[in-house]
Amino acid sequence: MSAMADHARPRILFIDAYDSFSNNIISLLRTELDVDVTVIKIDEPIRDFISFLKPFEAVVAGPGPGHPKNPGDVGWFNELWELKSRDLIPVLGICLGFQSLVLAFGGKVEELAEPRHGILKRIRTNGRSMFKGLHDISAVQYHSLHASIGDSPEGNVARGTDWVSFSKSRQMCPGLRPLAWNLQVDNPSMSDTPPSKNPRAVLMAVAHAGRPFFGVQFHPESVCSNANARKVISGWWMIAQSWNQSHRRQVSSPMPVPMVAEREVVRSSSPFDQKSPSTVRGLTSSRPTRSPINFEKENLDETGIASGGPIISTTDQNEKNGSYPLPRTTKELTKVQVVSQSLGTAHITVPDICETLKIQNGEVILLDSELHQRPAVGTCSILGMIEPTSLKLEYNIGTNQVRHVQNGHITAVDLQPHEGTIFSYLKSFMKQHKAEGGNSEIPFWGGLMGYVTYEACLETIDIPSSRQSKTPDLSFVFVERSIVFDHRRQRLHVQSIKANDWDWIYRTVSSLQEFRSAAQRPAFSTSFPTRLSLPNEHVYKSQIRDCQTFLRQGESYELCLTTQCTVQTPRSLSPWSLYLRLREHNSAPFAAYLRLGPLTLLSSSPERFLSWSRPAVLKHPKASKPTTVHGLGSVAAGFHQKTSICQFRPIKGTVSRKPKDPTAQPVDLAQATAILSTDKERAENLMIVDLIRHDLHGVVGSGNVHVRKLMVVEAYATLYQLVTVIEGTLHINDDEDEDGDDDGQKDEDPLVGLPQKRLPHHFDSNHHHHHHSNNNSNNSNNNKTGIDVLAASLPPGSMTGAPKRRSCALLQKLEHGRNRGVYSGVVGYLDAGGGGDFSIVIRSAFRWDPDSESSSTSSSLPTSTTATSPPSRDQDKSSAPHASSEGRKHEHDGQSSTGWQGGERGDDGRAVELAAQPWVIGAGGAVTCLSTEDGEWEEMRAKMSSTMGVFGGTGWEQ
């Protein structure tokens, strides 16, 4: 306990009401105030709450969904307001916490006629208390409810009456004093919009007259709130410290043992259970028992706390949400060599490569950026070669095993030794399958390529799914041979991480070298018959209304509603021909063609979900004393610190290039920019930006997240989109490389280390030897990688809304439990060099192949072998034959069948046999309180039509 008494920095307790912006507030507290922040949920089981508060100098009651009158939505907030004089502690309520404070001391909380979600407004303050010297405040608001303590000041302020007289307590709430208001006179409506229906003055901040309780309705942490809004936090903290000193409040050392209680969650009267995941989400399982309350991990053994209590996350430099210990077993890791040769591209295209090598009709993964290249995105296309010997990793939600499929055999691997989740297993797997020596300019050397369905994403936040299909919810293949097309430099790289694989490289390069020019491809026929099932307009608009009802009630800020159509095509129509048409019709920087196991995916996605760079070494001398590094604190001498840049590129805000009036000119960039500058469009984007900042802060830590590009309009083939770029710096303490001089990457260096075999003079090559090293740092607090960020950020916020978990639960009900499948999920790769890149599956069509499905659970595996750790590269992985099962049954809620498009017979008059499974096309949009039913319906149609056009028409004319 002595270590706790000498703790250098003050502690603040943050009570999280399951909001998707909490980590942004925590980061603001840490960076602005230089404090340690301990986080609990509103329903944490704490036996003695008053004693629990003793180690803290102040409390922040955070924002969240729901209503402050609902005990299940505010939990411990209510206990704060009941504290007696000797137990008082300074408290700041934000948004929901503010409303709870007002309600507790006699105020009212009512619905706004026009909710404010992601809306930037000017705040009028009295310049006193925590607003001392702060008058020019612009802050983002996320609320559909507003608090009231009596008459408002707007009319008097407008007439020039003294503002101070309206900063006094009101008769309705004598204990509360107003500090700030949002006045209509300060925020006039645009000339082309009707006047607001909201009160002319909306209360924005209060202080209690006799207790150290304060509250603000706005969000100072939002990326669009100005600097003065953030300074309010510092103003409050100064008052809190002064109150503690004047009242001689004693801050004690933590005593966690008597505070731990059996878990008795405060039940919500909301129809949506908001109970938190049982452990830190994403990389830890919801099944194991929770860890005990503990303030300092290093004192765990001294406290002797029994397991079974809640987790309290402390966001300091060495402990951030999202990390997890790697398996405790120590293995010798082998970094395999990357061998490659490069050649000029001449006139060869990505489809030419596939067709020359005759791989387009078998299993293959193509990440294709050729037809829509942009700076920093879409500069490379990647072709992953899948062979019978390639190892596939398949997972179904709700199971405890990952299946290794290879050579027609299956091995079931238990996930429990790997923290119980598939993402912790993938991290372990990639740690044991590293490569080095590749060209640093090439993003992919080899590694895992595949997809994660939306349902598998939901599992990371403990949202149950009704999906019963036997097709994998997550599937990756370990790609050892690949071809990367560097469009910027016009170079092809044929590469392998297989041992002694030069013969394959020579053969592949020779085949591509012999390519001269592509023969003219036959024109794509658009006269083939299709059978469509389209969304029903009445049903979809009804769902939009239901969304807005939840938004007005405060259950969510934004709901990303989706629907789907299905298209049956002739069995003879090849998926490859459809993909070629899609890439021409709707070119995109993150297009993809996958044939992996039972899945065929045709994607023209414009949206990167997440990418992260290979860890780059920051050289530090092998000093004889510890070194202090930002984000890591004090680290041992001679360590090798690396950083990885994680990037998100959310797209929210859409304008079709094609105007509603067919006689009008196409929409140009200036017109699109004007449309996308409205409050509605910017609010849609801002809510997801703040949500992603929250997800990133939870892993990379406070002060390491930056918005590089905010709401910029980008042009695509059929649409304009509003795009933001958010980056986070992941600090990695890596002590694996004993010499510390090589990060495993090489700039392009022709003819290095080549075997004694003559190569064509225009080829470049990289070839390095195996490097063996031992890793004994599995329990490092800085062992996070991009996979931790991936797991902590799923499902993609641009496909859910915010707050994420509550929104996903609402969407499950709004969409009647319909499974989205791979749509709304992600597709991409985990590079053996340490990087990764994933796009969101939108503007896509996918189909499951019923006669090649994987079995869904371990119980259906025929005499499978169970393993407990990822096999090494040379380990035998075979066991039992691959099982097959029935195809997935598609669900179509709210859809209208439009019958045949293009006739029921082919051009020769013969009846056409349809494929057994239809193509599924998903589309939707973010519903906010500013949305209109017609606008959302048209946006969804525009997105869906961008893909449906590949099948010979949209079908909407029916």
PDB file of N, CA, C and O in Angstrom, residues 461-490:
ATOM      1  N   ILE A 461     -18.483  -7.345 -29.455  1.00  0.00           N
ATOM      2  CA  ILE A 461     -19.119  -6.452 -28.481  1.00  0.00           C
ATOM      3  C   ILE A 461     -20.289  -7.154 -27.792  1.00  0.00           C
ATOM      4  O   ILE A 461     -21.181  -6.506 -27.248  1.00  0.00           O
ATOM      5  N   ASP A 462     -20.276  -8.477 -27.827  1.00  0.00           N
ATOM      6  CA  ASP A 462     -21.264  -9.288 -27.112  1.00  0.00           C
ATOM      7  C   ASP A 462     -22.696  -9.041 -27.561  1.00  0.00           C
ATOM      8  O   ASP A 462     -23.623  -9.056 -26.753  1.00  0.00           O
ATOM      9  N   ILE A 463     -22.891  -8.791 -28.836  1.00  0.00           N
ATOM     10  CA  ILE A 463     -24.240  -8.697 -29.386  1.00  0.00           C
ATOM     11  C   ILE A 463     -24.571 -10.035 -30.021  1.00  0.00           C
ATOM     12  O   ILE A 463     -23.912 -10.455 -30.973  1.00  0.00           O
ATOM     13  N   PRO A 464     -25.566 -10.751 -29.517  1.00  0.00           N
ATOM     14  CA  PRO A 464     -25.859 -12.081 -30.050  1.00  0.00           C
ATOM     15  C   PRO A 464     -26.447 -12.010 -31.448  1.00  0.00           C
ATOM     16  O   PRO A 464     -27.086 -11.023 -31.828  1.00  0.00           O
ATOM     17  N   SER A 465     -26.214 -13.051 -32.212  1.00  0.00           N
ATOM     18  CA  SER A 465     -26.741 -13.137 -33.567  1.00  0.00           C
ATOM     19  C   SER A 465     -27.555 -14.403 -33.704  1.00  0.00           C
ATOM     20  O   SER A 465     -27.275 -15.422 -33.063  1.00  0.00           O
ATOM     21  N   SER A 466     -28.562 -14.343 -34.557  1.00  0.00           N
ATOM     22  CA  SER A 466     -29.399 -15.521 -34.802  1.00  0.00           C
ATOM     23  C   SER A 466     -28.831 -16.376 -35.922  1.00  0.00           C
ATOM     24  O   SER A 466     -29.448 -17.345 -36.333  1.00  0.00           O
ATOM     25  N   ARG A 467     -27.669 -16.025 -36.421  1.00  0.00           N
ATOM     26  CA  ARG A 467     -27.108 -16.729 -37.568  1.00  0.00           C
ATOM     27  C   ARG A 467     -26.826 -18.188 -37.210  1.00  0.00           C
ATOM     28  O   ARG A 467     -26.095 -18.484 -36.281  1.00  0.00           O
ATOM     29  N   GLN A 468     -27.406 -19.086 -37.990  1.00  0.00           N
ATOM     30  CA  GLN A 468     -27.242 -20.523 -37.756  1.00  0.00           C
ATOM     31  C   GLN A 468     -26.542 -21.205 -38.919  1.00  0.00           C
ATOM     32  O   GLN A 468     -26.478 -22.415 -38.972  1.00  0.00           O
ATOM     33  N   SER A 469     -26.023 -20.438 -39.851  1.00  0.00           N
ATOM     34  CA  SER A 469     -25.437 -21.022 -41.047  1.00  0.00           C
ATOM     35  C   SER A 469     -24.169 -21.794 -40.726  1.00  0.00           C
ATOM     36  O   SER A 469     -23.475 -21.520 -39.750  1.00  0.00           O
ATOM     37  N   LYS A 470     -23.881 -22.742 -41.575  1.00  0.00           N
ATOM     38  CA  LYS A 470     -22.657 -23.522 -41.432  1.00  0.00           C
ATOM     39  C   LYS A 470     -21.491 -22.913 -42.203  1.00  0.00           C
ATOM     40  O   LYS A 470     -20.392 -23.436 -42.172  1.00  0.00           O
ATOM     41  N   THR A 471     -21.733 -21.837 -42.918  1.00  0.00           N
ATOM     42  CA  THR A 471     -20.633 -21.156 -43.593  1.00  0.00           C
ATOM     43  C   THR A 471     -19.828 -20.374 -42.570  1.00  0.00           C
ATOM     44  O   THR A 471     -20.355 -19.928 -41.558  1.00  0.00           O
ATOM     45  N   PRO A 472     -18.529 -20.191 -42.804  1.00  0.00           N
ATOM     46  CA  PRO A 472     -17.701 -19.519 -41.794  1.00  0.00           C
ATOM     47  C   PRO A 472     -18.119 -18.069 -41.577  1.00  0.00           C
ATOM     48  O   PRO A 472     -18.445 -17.356 -42.520  1.00  0.00           O
ATOM     49  N   ASP A 473     -18.061 -17.644 -40.332  1.00  0.00           N
ATOM     50  CA  ASP A 473     -18.268 -16.235 -40.007  1.00  0.00           C
ATOM     51  C   ASP A 473     -16.977 -15.449 -40.149  1.00  0.00           C
ATOM     52  O   ASP A 473     -17.003 -14.225 -40.273  1.00  0.00           O
ATOM     53  N   LEU A 474     -15.880 -16.139 -40.103  1.00  0.00           N
ATOM     54  CA  LEU A 474     -14.562 -15.551 -40.309  1.00  0.00           C
ATOM     55  C   LEU A 474     -13.718 -16.571 -41.031  1.00  0.00           C
ATOM     56  O   LEU A 474     -13.718 -17.751 -40.666  1.00  0.00           O
ATOM     57  N   SER A 475     -13.019 -16.146 -42.058  1.00  0.00           N
ATOM     58  CA  SER A 475     -12.191 -17.077 -42.811  1.00  0.00           C
ATOM     59  C   SER A 475     -10.962 -16.363 -43.346  1.00  0.00           C
ATOM     60  O   SER A 475     -11.078 -15.288 -43.956  1.00  0.00           O
ATOM     61  N   PHE A 476      -9.799 -16.945 -43.085  1.00  0.00           N
ATOM     62  CA  PHE A 476      -8.539 -16.428 -43.614  1.00  0.00           C
ATOM     63  C   PHE A 476      -7.754 -17.593 -44.206  1.00  0.00           C
ATOM     64  O   PHE A 476      -7.866 -18.735 -43.753  1.00  0.00           O
ATOM     65  N   VAL A 477      -6.962 -17.285 -45.204  1.00  0.00           N
ATOM     66  CA  VAL A 477      -6.066 -18.275 -45.780  1.00  0.00           C
ATOM     67  C   VAL A 477      -4.648 -17.745 -45.656  1.00  0.00           C
ATOM     68  O   VAL A 477      -4.403 -16.540 -45.840  1.00  0.00           O
ATOM     69  N   PHE A 478      -3.723 -18.629 -45.308  1.00  0.00           N
ATOM     70  CA  PHE A 478      -2.323 -18.217 -45.191  1.00  0.00           C
ATOM     71  C   PHE A 478      -1.699 -18.239 -46.576  1.00  0.00           C
ATOM     72  O   PHE A 478      -1.461 -19.302 -47.151  1.00  0.00           O
ATOM     73  N   VAL A 479      -1.472 -17.046 -47.109  1.00  0.00           N
ATOM     74  CA  VAL A 479      -0.963 -16.884 -48.473  1.00  0.00           C
ATOM     75  C   VAL A 479       0.555 -16.817 -48.428  1.00  0.00           C
ATOM     76  O   VAL A 479       1.128 -15.912 -47.809  1.00  0.00           O
ATOM     77  N   GLU A 480       1.190 -17.783 -49.090  1.00  0.00           N
ATOM     78  CA  GLU A 480       2.655 -17.803 -49.144  1.00  0.00           C
ATOM     79  C   GLU A 480       3.182 -17.291 -50.479  1.00  0.00           C
ATOM     80  O   GLU A 480       4.326 -16.854 -50.572  1.00  0.00           O
ATOM     81  N   ARG A 481       2.358 -17.370 -51.517  1.00  0.00           N
ATOM     82  CA  ARG A 481       2.745 -16.867 -52.832  1.00  0.00           C
ATOM     83  C   ARG A 481       1.793 -15.738 -53.225  1.00  0.00           C
ATOM     84  O   ARG A 481       0.586 -15.876 -53.106  1.00  0.00           O
ATOM     85  N   SER A 482       2.362 -14.670 -53.706  1.00  0.00           N
ATOM     86  CA  SER A 482       1.525 -13.516 -54.043  1.00  0.00           C
ATOM     87  C   SER A 482       2.167 -12.695 -55.153  1.00  0.00           C
ATOM     88  O   SER A 482       3.367 -12.816 -55.431  1.00  0.00           O
ATOM     89  N   ILE A 483       1.348 -11.881 -55.775  1.00  0.00           N
ATOM     90  CA  ILE A 483       1.807 -10.932 -56.793  1.00  0.00           C
ATOM     91  C   ILE A 483       1.253  -9.569 -56.413  1.00  0.00           C
ATOM     92  O   ILE A 483       0.050  -9.420 -56.173  1.00  0.00           O
ATOM     93  N   VAL A 484       2.127  -8.591 -56.327  1.00  0.00           N
ATOM     94  CA  VAL A 484       1.726  -7.238 -55.978  1.00  0.00           C
ATOM     95  C   VAL A 484       1.994  -6.327 -57.170  1.00  0.00           C
ATOM     96  O   VAL A 484       3.103  -6.300 -57.709  1.00  0.00           O
ATOM     97  N   PHE A 485       0.976  -5.606 -57.581  1.00  0.00           N
ATOM     98  CA  PHE A 485       1.055  -4.672 -58.700  1.00  0.00           C
ATOM     99  C   PHE A 485       1.187  -3.273 -58.098  1.00  0.00           C
ATOM    100  O   PHE A 485       0.239  -2.742 -57.530  1.00  0.00           O
ATOM    101  N   ASP A 486       2.382  -2.680 -58.170  1.00  0.00           N
ATOM    102  CA  ASP A 486       2.618  -1.327 -57.680  1.00  0.00           C
ATOM    103  C   ASP A 486       2.247  -0.360 -58.804  1.00  0.00           C
ATOM    104  O   ASP A 486       3.023  -0.115 -59.726  1.00  0.00           O
ATOM    105  N   HIS A 487       1.035   0.191 -58.739  1.00  0.00           N
ATOM    106  CA  HIS A 487       0.552   1.037 -59.830  1.00  0.00           C
ATOM    107  C   HIS A 487       1.308   2.358 -59.902  1.00  0.00           C
ATOM    108  O   HIS A 487       1.501   2.898 -60.990  1.00  0.00           O
ATOM    109  N   ARG A 488       1.744   2.850 -58.770  1.00  0.00           N
ATOM    110  CA  ARG A 488       2.431   4.146 -58.762  1.00  0.00           C
ATOM    111  C   ARG A 488       3.781   4.052 -59.473  1.00  0.00           C
ATOM    112  O   ARG A 488       4.154   4.952 -60.229  1.00  0.00           O
ATOM    113  N   ARG A 489       4.490   2.949 -59.253  1.00  0.00           N
ATOM    114  CA  ARG A 489       5.804   2.782 -59.873  1.00  0.00           C
ATOM    115  C   ARG A 489       5.760   1.916 -61.124  1.00  0.00           C
ATOM    116  O   ARG A 489       6.788   1.699 -61.756  1.00  0.00           O
ATOM    117  N   GLN A 490       4.580   1.412 -61.444  1.00  0.00           N
ATOM    118  CA  GLN A 490       4.410   0.545 -62.607  1.00  0.00           C
ATOM    119  C   GLN A 490       5.368  -0.646 -62.571  1.00  0.00           C
ATOM    120  O   GLN A 490       6.100  -0.938 -63.514  1.00  0.00           O
TER     121      GLN A 490
END
